[in-house]
Coordinates of C-alpha atoms in Angstrom, one line a residue:
M1135 CA 0.0 0.0 0.0
K1136 CA 2.9 2.4 0.9
L1137 CA 4.4 1.7 -2.5
I1138 CA 1.2 2.6 -4.3
V1139 CA 0.9 5.8 -2.4
L1140 CA 4.5 6.7 -3.2
F1141 CA 4.0 5.8 -6.8
I1142 CA 1.0 8.2 -7.1
F1143 CA 2.9 10.9 -5.3
V1144 CA 5.8 10.6 -7.6
L1145 CA 3.5 10.8 -10.7
V1146 CA 1.7 13.9 -9.4
A1147 CA 5.0 15.5 -8.3
S1148 CA 6.5 14.9 -11.8
Q1149 CA 3.6 16.7 -13.3
S1150 CA 4.1 19.8 -11.2
I1151 CA 7.6 20.4 -12.5
V1152 CA 6.5 20.3 -16.2
A1153 CA 5.9 23.7 -17.7
Q1154 CA 2.2 24.6 -17.3
T1155 CA 0.2 26.8 -19.6
Q1156 CA -2.8 28.7 -18.4
I1157 CA -6.1 28.5 -20.4
S1158 CA -8.9 30.9 -19.6
G1159 CA -12.0 32.5 -21.0
K1160 CA -15.8 33.0 -20.7
V1161 CA -18.7 31.1 -22.2
T1162 CA -22.0 32.8 -23.1
D1163 CA -25.0 32.2 -25.3
Q1164 CA -25.7 34.3 -28.5
K1165 CA -27.3 37.0 -26.3
G1166 CA -24.3 37.4 -24.1
N1167 CA -25.8 35.6 -21.1
P1168 CA -23.2 33.6 -19.2
L1169 CA -23.5 29.8 -19.2
S1170 CA -22.8 28.1 -15.9
G1171 CA -21.7 24.4 -16.0
A1172 CA -20.3 24.4 -19.6
N1173 CA -17.6 21.8 -20.1
I1174 CA -14.2 23.0 -21.6
F1175 CA -11.4 20.6 -22.3
L1176 CA -8.5 19.8 -24.6
V1177 CA -9.6 16.9 -26.9
G1178 CA -7.7 13.7 -26.3
S1179 CA -6.8 14.6 -22.7
Y1180 CA -8.3 15.1 -19.2
D1181 CA -7.2 18.8 -19.1
G1182 CA -10.3 20.9 -18.6
A1183 CA -12.7 22.8 -16.4
T1184 CA -16.3 23.7 -15.9
S1185 CA -17.5 27.3 -16.3
D1186 CA -18.6 29.0 -13.0
T1187 CA -21.8 31.0 -12.3
V1188 CA -20.7 33.9 -14.5
G1189 CA -19.5 31.7 -17.3
K1190 CA -15.8 32.0 -16.6
F1191 CA -13.3 29.1 -16.7
N1192 CA -9.5 28.5 -16.3
F1193 CA -7.2 25.6 -16.0
T1194 CA -3.6 24.6 -16.8
T1195 CA -2.1 22.1 -19.1
D1196 CA 1.3 20.6 -19.8
L1197 CA 0.5 20.0 -23.5
E1198 CA 2.3 22.2 -26.0
G1199 CA 1.8 23.4 -29.6
T1200 CA -1.5 23.4 -31.5
Q1201 CA -4.3 21.6 -29.7
K1202 CA -8.1 21.3 -30.1
L1203 CA -10.2 22.9 -27.4
Q1204 CA -13.8 21.8 -27.1
I1205 CA -16.6 23.7 -25.4
S1206 CA -19.9 21.9 -24.7
F1207 CA -23.1 22.6 -23.0
I1208 CA -26.4 20.7 -22.9
S1209 CA -28.8 21.8 -25.7
F1210 CA -26.1 24.0 -27.3
E1211 CA -23.9 23.1 -30.3
D1212 CA -20.3 22.2 -29.5
V1213 CA -17.6 24.7 -30.4
Y1214 CA -14.0 23.6 -31.4
L1215 CA -11.0 25.9 -31.4
N1216 CA -7.8 24.8 -33.0
M1217 CA -4.8 27.0 -32.0
D1218 CA -1.6 27.0 -30.0
V1219 CA -2.2 26.6 -26.3
S1220 CA -0.2 29.7 -25.6
A1221 CA -3.0 31.7 -27.3
M1222 CA -5.8 30.2 -25.3
Q1223 CA -6.2 33.0 -22.8
N1224 CA -9.2 35.3 -22.2
L1225 CA -11.2 33.5 -24.8
Q1226 CA -14.7 34.8 -25.5
V1227 CA -16.8 31.8 -26.6
K1228 CA -20.4 32.1 -27.7
L1229 CA -22.5 28.9 -28.0
K1230 CA -25.5 28.6 -30.4
Q1231 CA -28.7 26.9 -29.3
S1232 CA -29.1 23.5 -30.9
I1233 CA -32.3 22.8 -32.7
S1234 CA -31.9 19.0 -32.0
S1235 CA -29.4 18.1 -29.3
L1236 CA -29.7 14.3 -29.7
E1237 CA -25.9 14.1 -30.0
Q1238 CA -25.8 15.0 -26.3
V1239 CA -26.8 11.4 -25.4
V1240 CA -23.6 9.9 -23.9
L1241 CA -23.3 7.0 -21.5
S1242 CA -20.1 6.1 -19.7
A1243 CA -19.1 3.8 -16.8
G1244 CA -20.7 4.9 -13.6
S1245 CA -20.4 8.5 -12.5
M1246 CA -17.0 9.2 -14.2
D1247 CA -17.1 12.7 -15.7
A1248 CA -13.6 12.6 -17.2
S1249 CA -14.8 14.0 -20.5
D1250 CA -17.5 16.5 -21.6
N1251 CA -20.9 14.9 -21.0
S1252 CA -19.8 11.3 -20.4
K1253 CA -21.1 11.2 -16.9
A1254 CA -24.4 9.5 -17.7
A1255 CA -27.1 9.6 -20.3
V1256 CA -28.1 13.1 -21.2
L1257 CA -31.4 13.9 -22.9
T1258 CA -32.9 17.3 -23.7
P1259 CA -36.7 18.0 -23.6
M1260 CA -36.9 17.8 -27.4
D1261 CA -35.4 14.3 -27.2
I1262 CA -38.1 13.2 -24.8
V1263 CA -41.1 14.5 -26.8
T1264 CA -39.7 13.3 -30.2
T1265 CA -38.7 9.7 -29.1
A1266 CA -41.2 7.3 -30.6
G1267 CA -43.3 5.6 -27.9
A1268 CA -42.1 7.9 -25.1
L1269 CA -45.5 9.8 -25.0
G1270 CA -43.7 12.9 -23.8
D1271 CA -42.5 11.1 -20.6
A1272 CA -38.8 11.2 -19.6
V1273 CA -38.9 7.6 -18.4
G1274 CA -40.5 6.4 -21.6
A1275 CA -37.6 8.0 -23.6
L1276 CA -35.0 6.4 -21.3
Q1277 CA -36.5 3.0 -21.9
T1278 CA -35.1 3.2 -25.5
L1279 CA -31.5 3.3 -24.2
P1280 CA -29.4 0.3 -23.3
G1281 CA -29.5 -1.0 -19.7
T1282 CA -33.2 -0.4 -19.2
S1283 CA -36.3 -2.7 -19.4
S1284 CA -39.9 -1.9 -20.3
N1285 CA -42.6 -3.4 -18.2
A1286 CA -46.1 -3.0 -19.7
N1287 CA -47.8 -3.4 -16.4
D1288 CA -45.8 -0.7 -14.6
G1289 CA -44.4 2.1 -16.7
R1290 CA -41.5 2.9 -14.4
L1291 CA -37.7 2.2 -14.9
F1292 CA -36.4 -1.3 -14.5
V1293 CA -32.6 -1.2 -14.8
R1294 CA -30.3 -4.2 -15.2
G1295 CA -32.3 -6.8 -13.3
G1296 CA -33.6 -4.4 -10.6
D1297 CA -37.2 -3.6 -9.9
A1298 CA -38.7 -0.1 -10.2
S1299 CA -38.1 0.8 -6.5
E1300 CA -34.3 0.5 -7.1
T1301 CA -34.2 3.7 -9.3
Q1302 CA -34.3 7.0 -7.4
V1303 CA -35.4 10.2 -9.0
F1304 CA -33.9 13.7 -8.1
I1305 CA -34.6 17.2 -9.3
D1306 CA -31.6 19.5 -9.1
G1307 CA -29.9 17.0 -6.8
T1308 CA -32.7 16.8 -4.2
R1309 CA -34.9 13.7 -3.8
V1310 CA -38.4 13.3 -5.3
F1311 CA -40.2 10.8 -3.1
Q1312 CA -43.2 10.1 -5.3
P1313 CA -42.0 10.7 -8.9
F1314 CA -44.8 8.8 -10.6
L1315 CA -48.5 9.3 -10.8
A1316 CA -50.6 7.2 -8.4
T1317 CA -52.0 4.1 -9.8
A1318 CA -53.6 0.7 -8.9
N1319 CA -51.8 -2.6 -9.0
N1320 CA -50.9 -3.9 -12.5
T1321 CA -51.9 -0.5 -14.0
P1322 CA -49.3 1.4 -16.0
T1323 CA -48.2 4.9 -14.8
R1324 CA -46.0 7.7 -16.0
G1325 CA -43.8 10.4 -14.5
R1326 CA -45.4 13.5 -12.9
N1327 CA -43.1 16.1 -14.4
S1328 CA -43.3 17.9 -17.7
P1329 CA -40.0 17.8 -19.8
F1330 CA -40.3 21.4 -20.8
V1331 CA -39.2 22.9 -17.4
F1332 CA -35.9 20.9 -17.5
K1333 CA -32.7 21.6 -19.4
G1334 CA -31.6 18.0 -19.4
V1335 CA -31.9 14.6 -17.9
N1336 CA -28.9 12.8 -16.4
F1337 CA -29.3 9.0 -16.1
S1338 CA -26.8 6.6 -14.5
T1339 CA -27.3 2.9 -15.0
G1340 CA -24.8 2.0 -12.2
G1341 CA -21.6 2.8 -10.4
Y1342 CA -22.7 6.3 -9.6
S1343 CA -21.1 8.9 -7.3
A1344 CA -20.9 8.6 -3.5
E1345 CA -23.1 11.7 -3.5
Y1346 CA -26.1 9.5 -4.1
G1347 CA -27.5 6.7 -2.0
Q1348 CA -30.6 4.7 -1.2
A1349 CA -30.7 3.2 -4.8
L1350 CA -29.6 -0.3 -5.6
S1351 CA -29.7 0.1 -9.4
S1352 CA -29.8 3.6 -10.9
I1353 CA -30.1 7.4 -10.5
L1354 CA -32.2 9.7 -12.6
N1355 CA -31.5 13.4 -12.0
L1356 CA -33.6 16.1 -13.7
E1357 CA -32.0 19.5 -14.1
T1358 CA -34.3 22.5 -14.2
V1359 CA -33.4 25.4 -16.5
D1360 CA -31.0 28.0 -15.1
E1361 CA -32.4 30.8 -17.3
P1362 CA -35.0 30.6 -20.2
N1363 CA -33.8 31.7 -23.6
E1364 CA -36.8 33.9 -24.3
E1365 CA -40.2 35.0 -23.0
E1366 CA -43.1 33.0 -24.5
V1367 CA -46.6 31.6 -24.1
N1368 CA -47.2 28.1 -25.4
L1369 CA -50.5 26.2 -25.8
Q1370 CA -50.8 22.5 -26.2
L1371 CA -53.8 20.6 -27.5
M1372 CA -54.2 16.8 -27.4
S1373 CA -57.0 14.4 -28.1
V1374 CA -57.2 13.6 -24.4
G1375 CA -56.4 17.0 -22.9
G1376 CA -54.3 20.1 -23.2
G1377 CA -51.9 22.5 -21.4
A1378 CA -50.3 25.9 -21.3
Q1379 CA -46.9 27.3 -20.5
F1380 CA -45.9 30.8 -19.6
T1381 CA -42.3 32.1 -19.4
K1382 CA -41.2 35.6 -18.0
I1383 CA -37.7 37.0 -17.8
W1384 CA -36.5 39.9 -15.7
D1385 CA -33.0 41.3 -15.3
K1386 CA -31.6 38.7 -12.9
S1387 CA -34.6 36.4 -12.4
S1388 CA -37.0 34.3 -14.4
L1389 CA -40.3 32.4 -14.0
I1390 CA -41.7 29.4 -15.9
F1391 CA -45.2 28.2 -15.2
N1392 CA -46.7 25.0 -16.8
T1393 CA -50.1 23.4 -16.4
S1394 CA -51.9 20.5 -18.0
Y1395 CA -55.0 18.4 -17.8
F1396 CA -55.8 15.1 -19.5
N1397 CA -58.8 12.8 -19.3
L1398 CA -58.4 9.3 -20.9
K1399 CA -62.2 8.8 -21.5
P1400 CA -62.0 9.5 -25.3
Y1401 CA -59.1 7.1 -25.7
Q1402 CA -60.7 4.4 -23.6
E1403 CA -63.9 4.6 -25.6
I1404 CA -62.2 4.2 -28.9
I1405 CA -59.6 1.6 -27.9
K1406 CA -60.7 -1.5 -26.2
Q1407 CA -59.2 -1.8 -22.7
Q1408 CA -58.1 -4.8 -20.8
L1409 CA -59.1 -2.9 -17.6
N1410 CA -62.7 -2.1 -16.8
F1411 CA -62.7 1.6 -15.9
S1412 CA -66.0 3.0 -14.5
K1413 CA -64.3 6.4 -14.1
P1414 CA -61.5 7.1 -16.5
I1415 CA -58.1 8.4 -15.4
Q1416 CA -58.0 12.1 -14.9
V1417 CA -54.9 14.1 -14.1
L1418 CA -54.6 17.9 -13.4
S1419 CA -51.1 19.2 -12.8
G1420 CA -49.0 22.3 -12.6
E1421 CA -45.3 23.2 -12.2
T1422 CA -43.3 26.3 -11.8
V1423 CA -39.5 27.2 -11.8
F1424 CA -38.2 30.5 -10.4
T1425 CA -34.6 31.4 -10.7
Q1426 CA -32.7 34.3 -9.1
K1427 CA -29.1 35.3 -10.0
F1428 CA -26.7 36.7 -7.4
K1429 CA -23.2 38.0 -7.8
K1430 CA -21.6 34.6 -6.8
G1431 CA -24.4 32.1 -7.2
L1432 CA -27.8 31.0 -8.5
L1433 CA -30.9 30.3 -6.4
K1434 CA -33.7 28.1 -7.9
T1435 CA -37.1 27.1 -6.6
Y1436 CA -39.2 24.4 -8.2
A1437 CA -42.8 23.6 -7.2
A1438 CA -45.3 21.0 -8.5
L1439 CA -48.8 20.0 -7.7
S1440 CA -50.9 17.2 -9.2
Y1441 CA -54.3 15.6 -8.7
T1442 CA -55.2 12.1 -9.9
D1443 CA -58.7 10.4 -9.9
F1444 CA -60.0 7.2 -11.3
E1445 CA -62.2 4.1 -10.6
L1446 CA -62.0 0.6 -12.1
T1447 CA -62.8 -3.1 -11.5
Q1448 CA -59.8 -5.4 -11.5
E1449 CA -59.9 -9.1 -12.3
D1450 CA -59.2 -11.4 -9.4
I1451 CA -59.0 -15.2 -9.6
N1452 CA -60.7 -15.4 -6.2
V1453 CA -63.5 -12.9 -6.9
P1454 CA -65.5 -13.7 -10.0
Q1455 CA -67.1 -10.3 -10.2
G1456 CA -63.8 -8.6 -9.8
V1457 CA -62.5 -6.1 -7.2
F1458 CA -63.6 -2.5 -7.2
V1459 CA -60.8 0.1 -6.8
G1460 CA -61.2 3.8 -6.5
L1461 CA -58.3 6.1 -6.0
K1462 CA -57.9 9.9 -5.4
N1463 CA -54.4 11.3 -5.0
R1464 CA -53.0 14.7 -4.3
N1465 CA -49.3 15.3 -4.5
S1466 CA -47.3 18.5 -3.8
Y1467 CA -43.5 18.9 -4.1
L1468 CA -41.3 21.9 -3.4
N1469 CA -37.5 22.3 -3.6
T1470 CA -35.1 25.2 -3.3
T1471 CA -31.4 24.8 -4.3
Y1472 CA -28.4 27.1 -4.4
K1473 CA -25.1 26.8 -6.1
G1474 CA -22.3 29.3 -6.0
K1475 CA -18.7 30.3 -5.1
L1476 CA -17.4 30.9 -1.7
G1477 CA -13.9 32.1 -2.6
N1478 CA -10.5 30.6 -2.6
S1479 CA -11.7 28.0 -5.2
W1480 CA -14.4 26.7 -2.9
K1481 CA -17.9 26.0 -4.3
V1482 CA -21.1 25.3 -2.5
N1483 CA -24.2 23.4 -3.6
G1484 CA -27.1 22.7 -1.4
G1485 CA -30.9 22.4 -1.2
I1486 CA -34.0 21.2 0.5
S1487 CA -37.0 19.4 -0.8
L1488 CA -40.5 18.9 0.8
S1489 CA -43.1 16.5 -0.3
N1490 CA -46.7 15.7 0.7
D1491 CA -48.6 12.8 -0.8
F1492 CA -52.2 12.1 0.2
T1493 CA -54.0 9.0 -1.2
D1494 CA -57.6 8.0 -0.6
T1495 CA -58.1 4.4 -1.8
K1496 CA -61.4 2.4 -1.8
Q1497 CA -61.1 -1.3 -2.3
D1498 CA -64.5 -2.9 -2.3
V1499 CA -66.0 -1.9 1.1
N1500 CA -62.6 -1.1 2.6
R1501 CA -61.0 2.4 2.7
I1502 CA -57.4 3.4 3.2
K1503 CA -56.2 7.0 3.7
T1504 CA -52.4 7.5 3.5
N1505 CA -50.7 10.8 4.3
D1506 CA -46.9 10.7 3.4
N1507 CA -44.7 13.7 4.4
S1508 CA -41.0 13.6 3.4
L1509 CA -38.0 16.0 3.6
H1510 CA -34.6 15.9 2.1
A1511 CA -31.9 18.4 3.1
K1512 CA -28.4 18.3 1.4
L1513 CA -25.2 20.4 1.5
K1514 CA -22.1 19.8 -0.7
L1515 CA -18.8 21.6 -0.7
N1516 CA -16.2 21.3 -3.5
K1517 CA -12.5 22.5 -3.6
K1518 CA -10.2 22.5 -6.6
F1519 CA -6.6 22.6 -5.3
D1520 CA -5.1 22.6 -8.8
N1521 CA -5.7 21.1 -12.2
N1522 CA -4.7 17.7 -10.9
F1523 CA -6.7 17.3 -7.7
Q1524 CA -10.0 18.3 -6.3
V1525 CA -12.2 17.1 -3.5
S1526 CA -15.9 17.2 -2.6
F1527 CA -17.8 16.2 0.5
G1528 CA -21.2 16.8 2.1
A1529 CA -24.0 15.5 4.2
E1530 CA -27.7 15.0 3.9
Q1531 CA -30.8 14.1 5.9
F1532 CA -33.9 12.2 4.8
V1533 CA -37.1 12.4 7.0
T1534 CA -40.2 10.4 6.2
R1535 CA -43.4 10.2 8.2
I1536 CA -46.3 8.1 6.9
K1537 CA -49.7 7.9 8.6
D1538 CA -52.3 5.3 7.5
K1539 CA -56.0 5.3 8.4
I1540 CA -57.7 2.0 7.6
A1541 CA -61.5 1.7 7.8
V1542 CA -63.0 -1.8 7.6
P1543 CA -66.8 -2.4 8.0
N1544 CA -67.8 -3.6 11.5
Q1545 CA -64.3 -3.0 12.8
E1546 CA -62.6 -0.2 14.6
I1547 CA -60.6 2.2 12.5
Q1548 CA -57.0 1.2 12.5
N1549 CA -54.2 3.9 12.6
S1550 CA -50.5 3.3 12.0
T1551 CA -47.5 5.6 11.8
L1552 CA -44.1 4.9 10.2
N1553 CA -41.0 7.1 10.8
N1554 CA -38.1 6.3 8.4
N1555 CA -35.2 8.7 8.9
I1556 CA -31.8 8.4 7.3
S1557 CA -28.6 10.5 7.9
A1558 CA -25.7 10.3 5.4
A1559 CA -22.3 11.8 4.7
F1560 CA -20.1 11.4 1.6
A1561 CA -16.7 12.4 0.4
E1562 CA -14.9 12.0 -3.0
G1563 CA -11.6 12.9 -4.5
K1564 CA -10.7 13.3 -8.1
L1565 CA -7.0 12.8 -9.2
R1566 CA -5.6 13.4 -12.6
I1567 CA -2.4 11.6 -13.4
G1568 CA -0.9 13.1 -16.5
S1569 CA -3.1 13.9 -19.5
K1570 CA -4.4 10.4 -20.1
F1571 CA -5.6 9.1 -16.7
V1572 CA -8.1 10.3 -14.1
T1573 CA -9.5 8.5 -11.1
K1574 CA -12.3 9.2 -8.7
F1575 CA -12.5 7.6 -5.3
G1576 CA -14.8 8.1 -2.3
A1577 CA -17.1 6.6 0.2
R1578 CA -20.6 7.1 1.6
A1579 CA -21.7 6.5 5.2
S1580 CA -25.4 6.1 6.0
H1581 CA -27.3 5.6 9.3
A1582 CA -30.8 4.2 9.2
G1583 CA -32.6 5.4 12.3
I1584 CA -35.5 2.9 12.0
F1585 CA -33.3 -0.1 12.8
S1586 CA -30.2 1.9 14.1
K1587 CA -27.7 0.5 11.6
T1588 CA -24.8 2.2 9.8
T1589 CA -23.4 1.2 6.5
L1590 CA -20.2 2.3 4.7
A1591 CA -20.1 2.1 0.9
P1592 CA -16.9 2.6 -1.1
R1593 CA -16.9 4.0 -4.7
F1594 CA -14.1 3.9 -7.2
S1595 CA -13.7 4.7 -10.9
L1596 CA -10.8 5.0 -13.3
A1597 CA -10.6 6.3 -16.9
H1598 CA -7.9 6.3 -19.5
K1599 CA -7.9 8.2 -22.8
T1600 CA -7.0 5.5 -25.3
S1601 CA -7.1 7.9 -28.3
E1602 CA -8.2 11.4 -29.2
Y1603 CA -11.8 10.3 -29.3
G1604 CA -11.8 7.0 -27.3
Q1605 CA -11.9 6.3 -23.5
L1606 CA -11.8 3.1 -21.5
A1607 CA -13.3 3.3 -18.0
F1608 CA -13.9 1.0 -15.0
A1609 CA -16.2 1.6 -12.0
Y1610 CA -16.9 -0.2 -8.8
G1611 CA -19.1 0.5 -5.8
N1612 CA -21.3 -0.8 -3.0
F1613 CA -24.9 0.5 -2.7
Y1614 CA -27.4 0.2 0.1
Q1615 CA -31.1 0.8 0.2
N1616 CA -33.7 0.5 3.0
P1617 CA -36.5 -2.0 2.5
Q1618 CA -39.7 -0.5 1.0
N1619 CA -42.0 1.4 3.4
A1620 CA -44.8 -1.1 2.8
V1621 CA -42.5 -3.7 4.4
L1622 CA -41.3 -1.5 7.2
K1623 CA -44.9 -0.8 8.2
I1624 CA -45.1 -4.5 9.2
E1625 CA -41.5 -5.3 10.3
E1626 CA -38.9 -2.8 11.4
S1627 CA -36.2 -5.2 12.7
L1628 CA -34.5 -5.6 9.3
S1629 CA -31.3 -4.4 7.6
P1630 CA -30.6 -2.4 4.4
E1631 CA -30.5 -4.3 1.1
R1632 CA -27.2 -4.3 -0.7
A1633 CA -25.8 -4.4 -4.3
S1634 CA -22.3 -4.3 -5.6
H1635 CA -21.6 -2.9 -9.1
F1636 CA -18.7 -3.8 -11.5
L1637 CA -18.6 -2.0 -14.8
L1638 CA -16.1 -2.0 -17.7
N1639 CA -16.9 0.6 -20.4
Y1640 CA -15.5 1.7 -23.8
L1641 CA -16.7 5.0 -25.2
Y1642 CA -15.9 6.5 -28.6
K1643 CA -17.3 9.9 -29.5
K1644 CA -16.4 12.0 -32.6
E1645 CA -18.5 14.8 -33.8
R1646 CA -22.0 13.3 -34.3
Q1647 CA -21.0 9.7 -33.9
I1648 CA -21.0 7.7 -30.6
F1649 CA -20.2 4.1 -29.9
R1650 CA -20.5 2.6 -26.4
A1651 CA -19.9 -0.9 -25.1
E1652 CA -20.3 -1.8 -21.5
L1653 CA -19.9 -5.1 -19.6
F1654 CA -21.5 -5.1 -16.1
Y1655 CA -22.0 -7.4 -13.2
K1656 CA -24.2 -6.7 -10.2
K1657 CA -24.4 -8.8 -7.1
Y1658 CA -27.3 -8.6 -4.6
T1659 CA -27.3 -9.6 -0.9
D1660 CA -29.6 -9.1 2.0
L1661 CA -32.7 -8.8 -0.2
I1662 CA -36.1 -9.0 1.5
K1663 CA -37.9 -12.3 1.6
F1664 CA -41.2 -13.3 3.4
N1665 CA -43.1 -16.4 4.2
G1666 CA -46.6 -17.3 2.9
D1667 CA -48.3 -16.5 -0.4
Q1668 CA -49.3 -12.9 0.3
V1669 CA -48.4 -10.1 2.7
I1670 CA -50.5 -9.8 5.9
T1671 CA -49.8 -8.2 9.2
A1672 CA -48.4 -11.5 10.6
T1673 CA -46.0 -11.9 7.6
D1674 CA -42.4 -12.8 8.7
F1675 CA -39.8 -10.7 6.7
R1676 CA -36.1 -11.4 6.6
N1677 CA -32.9 -10.2 4.8
S1678 CA -32.3 -13.7 3.4
G1679 CA -32.6 -13.0 -0.4
N1680 CA -29.8 -12.7 -2.9
G1681 CA -29.2 -12.5 -6.6
N1682 CA -27.0 -11.3 -9.5
A1683 CA -27.3 -9.6 -12.9
K1684 CA -24.7 -9.6 -15.6
G1685 CA -24.7 -8.6 -19.3
L1686 CA -23.6 -6.4 -22.1
D1687 CA -24.9 -3.1 -23.4
L1688 CA -24.1 -1.8 -26.9
F1689 CA -25.1 1.6 -28.3
W1690 CA -24.4 3.2 -31.7
R1691 CA -25.6 6.7 -32.7
D1692 CA -24.9 8.3 -36.0
G1693 CA -25.9 11.8 -37.2
K1694 CA -23.0 12.3 -39.6
S1695 CA -23.1 9.5 -42.3
I1696 CA -26.4 10.5 -43.9
K1697 CA -27.2 14.1 -44.4
N1698 CA -30.2 15.4 -42.4
F1699 CA -30.7 12.0 -41.0
E1700 CA -29.9 10.5 -37.5
Y1701 CA -30.4 7.1 -36.1
W1702 CA -29.3 5.0 -33.2
I1703 CA -29.1 1.3 -32.5
S1704 CA -29.4 -0.1 -28.9
Y1705 CA -28.8 -3.6 -27.8
S1706 CA -28.8 -5.1 -24.3
Y1707 CA -28.1 -8.7 -23.1
L1708 CA -29.2 -9.4 -19.6
D1709 CA -28.8 -12.6 -17.5
T1710 CA -30.3 -12.1 -14.0
K1711 CA -31.4 -14.3 -11.2
R1712 CA -32.9 -13.1 -7.9
N1713 CA -34.2 -15.0 -4.9
F1714 CA -36.3 -12.5 -3.1

C-alpha cells in the first residue's frame, strides 16, 4: 500500500515540474448571457474545467503546440477551437442553441465525468417528446436506451435486473419521493413532471457517485433550466387534454409556469381496454420554476402540484365479479437549491425538498387513507486545489413520516405511523495523473434510524484516454437501500438491502457519432424475503434474499453519415437471477 501511495505521489509531483500553460475565458450564449456548467477541455486529454456561475473558466495544461479545445453545454452546439495553447487566454466563446441536441446522449461507466458529458445519459426536452413511444415522458424515452427494461404493467424504470423501486429520482440533486402518478396494482403509470421545465436529464445505470445513495440500481437526476432563452406563451392541445406554459424573464430572475390536464375517456372509448374503468383516469397538474441570480451564485425554486382520480374493477382469480378500486391522489412537491462560489476555489451546492402525498383508496368496502410527508436536506462543498486534484464532501438528511388510516366495516378504524429517517455523509476525491488518466475515489456512510444500523459504501472509478476520441473506464461501488415502506410498516427489525456494481466501459465519441460498449456485473445480498403466499400483518420478513445480474450493453448513434438523418441502435443482453 505504501508503494502505491509513493508511486501516485511521484507521478503527481512529476507533473508539477513540467511547464504549465494557463487556459482561460468566458462562455456565453448568443445574447451574451453567461452559461454556468459548460464543459471546456482539450480533446484527447483530461485537461479541462467547468464554467462558473458567471461563465468564466480557467485551467492549466502541460500540453504544447496546436491543440483542439472543445466547449460543450447541454442543448447547445459544440464549439471547437484549433490553436496554440499559448494563445488560449481570455477566450470569449459564444454557443449557439441546438435545434436538435440528440448528439448529447452519452453514456459512460458509472459517474465518471472525465470528458465532456460522459457522466451519464443526457437527454434534452426535445429528445423526450420526439422519441417514438415515449409519449412525452422522460422515463418512456430512457427505456429506449441500453440497460433499461420496459414493463407494460408498470411504466417505471427497470434497470439491469432491478425492480422499479431501485431507481431513485432527483430534481436538481434533491430527492423526489413520489416521482410517478398514483396508480392501482398492475396498471401502467408515468412520471409526474413535464419535460419542458428541464434543461436536461442525467441518467446513470450503475456505479454512480458517492453523493447518491438509497438506490440499488440507478439514479435519474432532472436538471431544471437556469435561465430561459426567451419569453413565450405556449398552448398544447391533445385528443385527451391540453396544457399551457408561460415564461417571463427579468434582469436577474425568471419564472416558468406550466399546467396541463388530461382525461383518458375518449381514448378508452375508442380503444378496447383490458381494464374495466368506471371512471377514466383524470390528471390535473402544474409546475413552476423560479430562478434568481446573485453575484456569486444561483438560487432556484421548483414547485409542482398534481391531482389524480379514477375508478376501475380489476380481475381477481378469487373474486368472479372482480375487485372495485377507486383512487384519489393529491401530490405536492417543493425544492429550493443554491449553487455558487465561496472564494479561494471553494464551491457550495445545497438544497432542501419537501413532499406531501395524500391518497384516498377504496377497495370494495374497505377504505385506506395514507398521508406521506417527506423531507430531504443536502449540503455539498467542492474544492479544486489545482488542475490535478479536487475534493468534494457533504452531508444529507432524509425524513419520512407516513400515517395510515384504515376503515373496515364492522371493525374499529386502524391507525398506524411509520418514521423512516436516514442520515448520510459522503466524500470524494478526483485525481488526474498526466493527461491520459483520471481516477475518482470516495465513500458514503449512512445511518438508518428505523433499525439503528450504519453502512459504509466505497466507490471507485478509473478512466484512460486510449485515443483522441476514445476512452476506457472502470467503475466499482457498493450500494445500500432501506426496505420499502410497505415492508417497514409490518416489520422494522431488518437491515438495508445491498448491491455491488462492477462496470467496464469503452466510449468513442467523434463529432455526431457515438459508440459505447459496457460489460456489467451486479451482485445482490440481504434482499427481503417473506413467508406465505401474500403479505399480511403477521408476515415474517427477513434479509435472506440474494441474486445477481450480468450482461452487455451496446449503443451506436450516427448523425453524420447520412445528411439530415440521424439514427441509433441499442442492444442489451441481460442474464439475471434473484431469490427475493
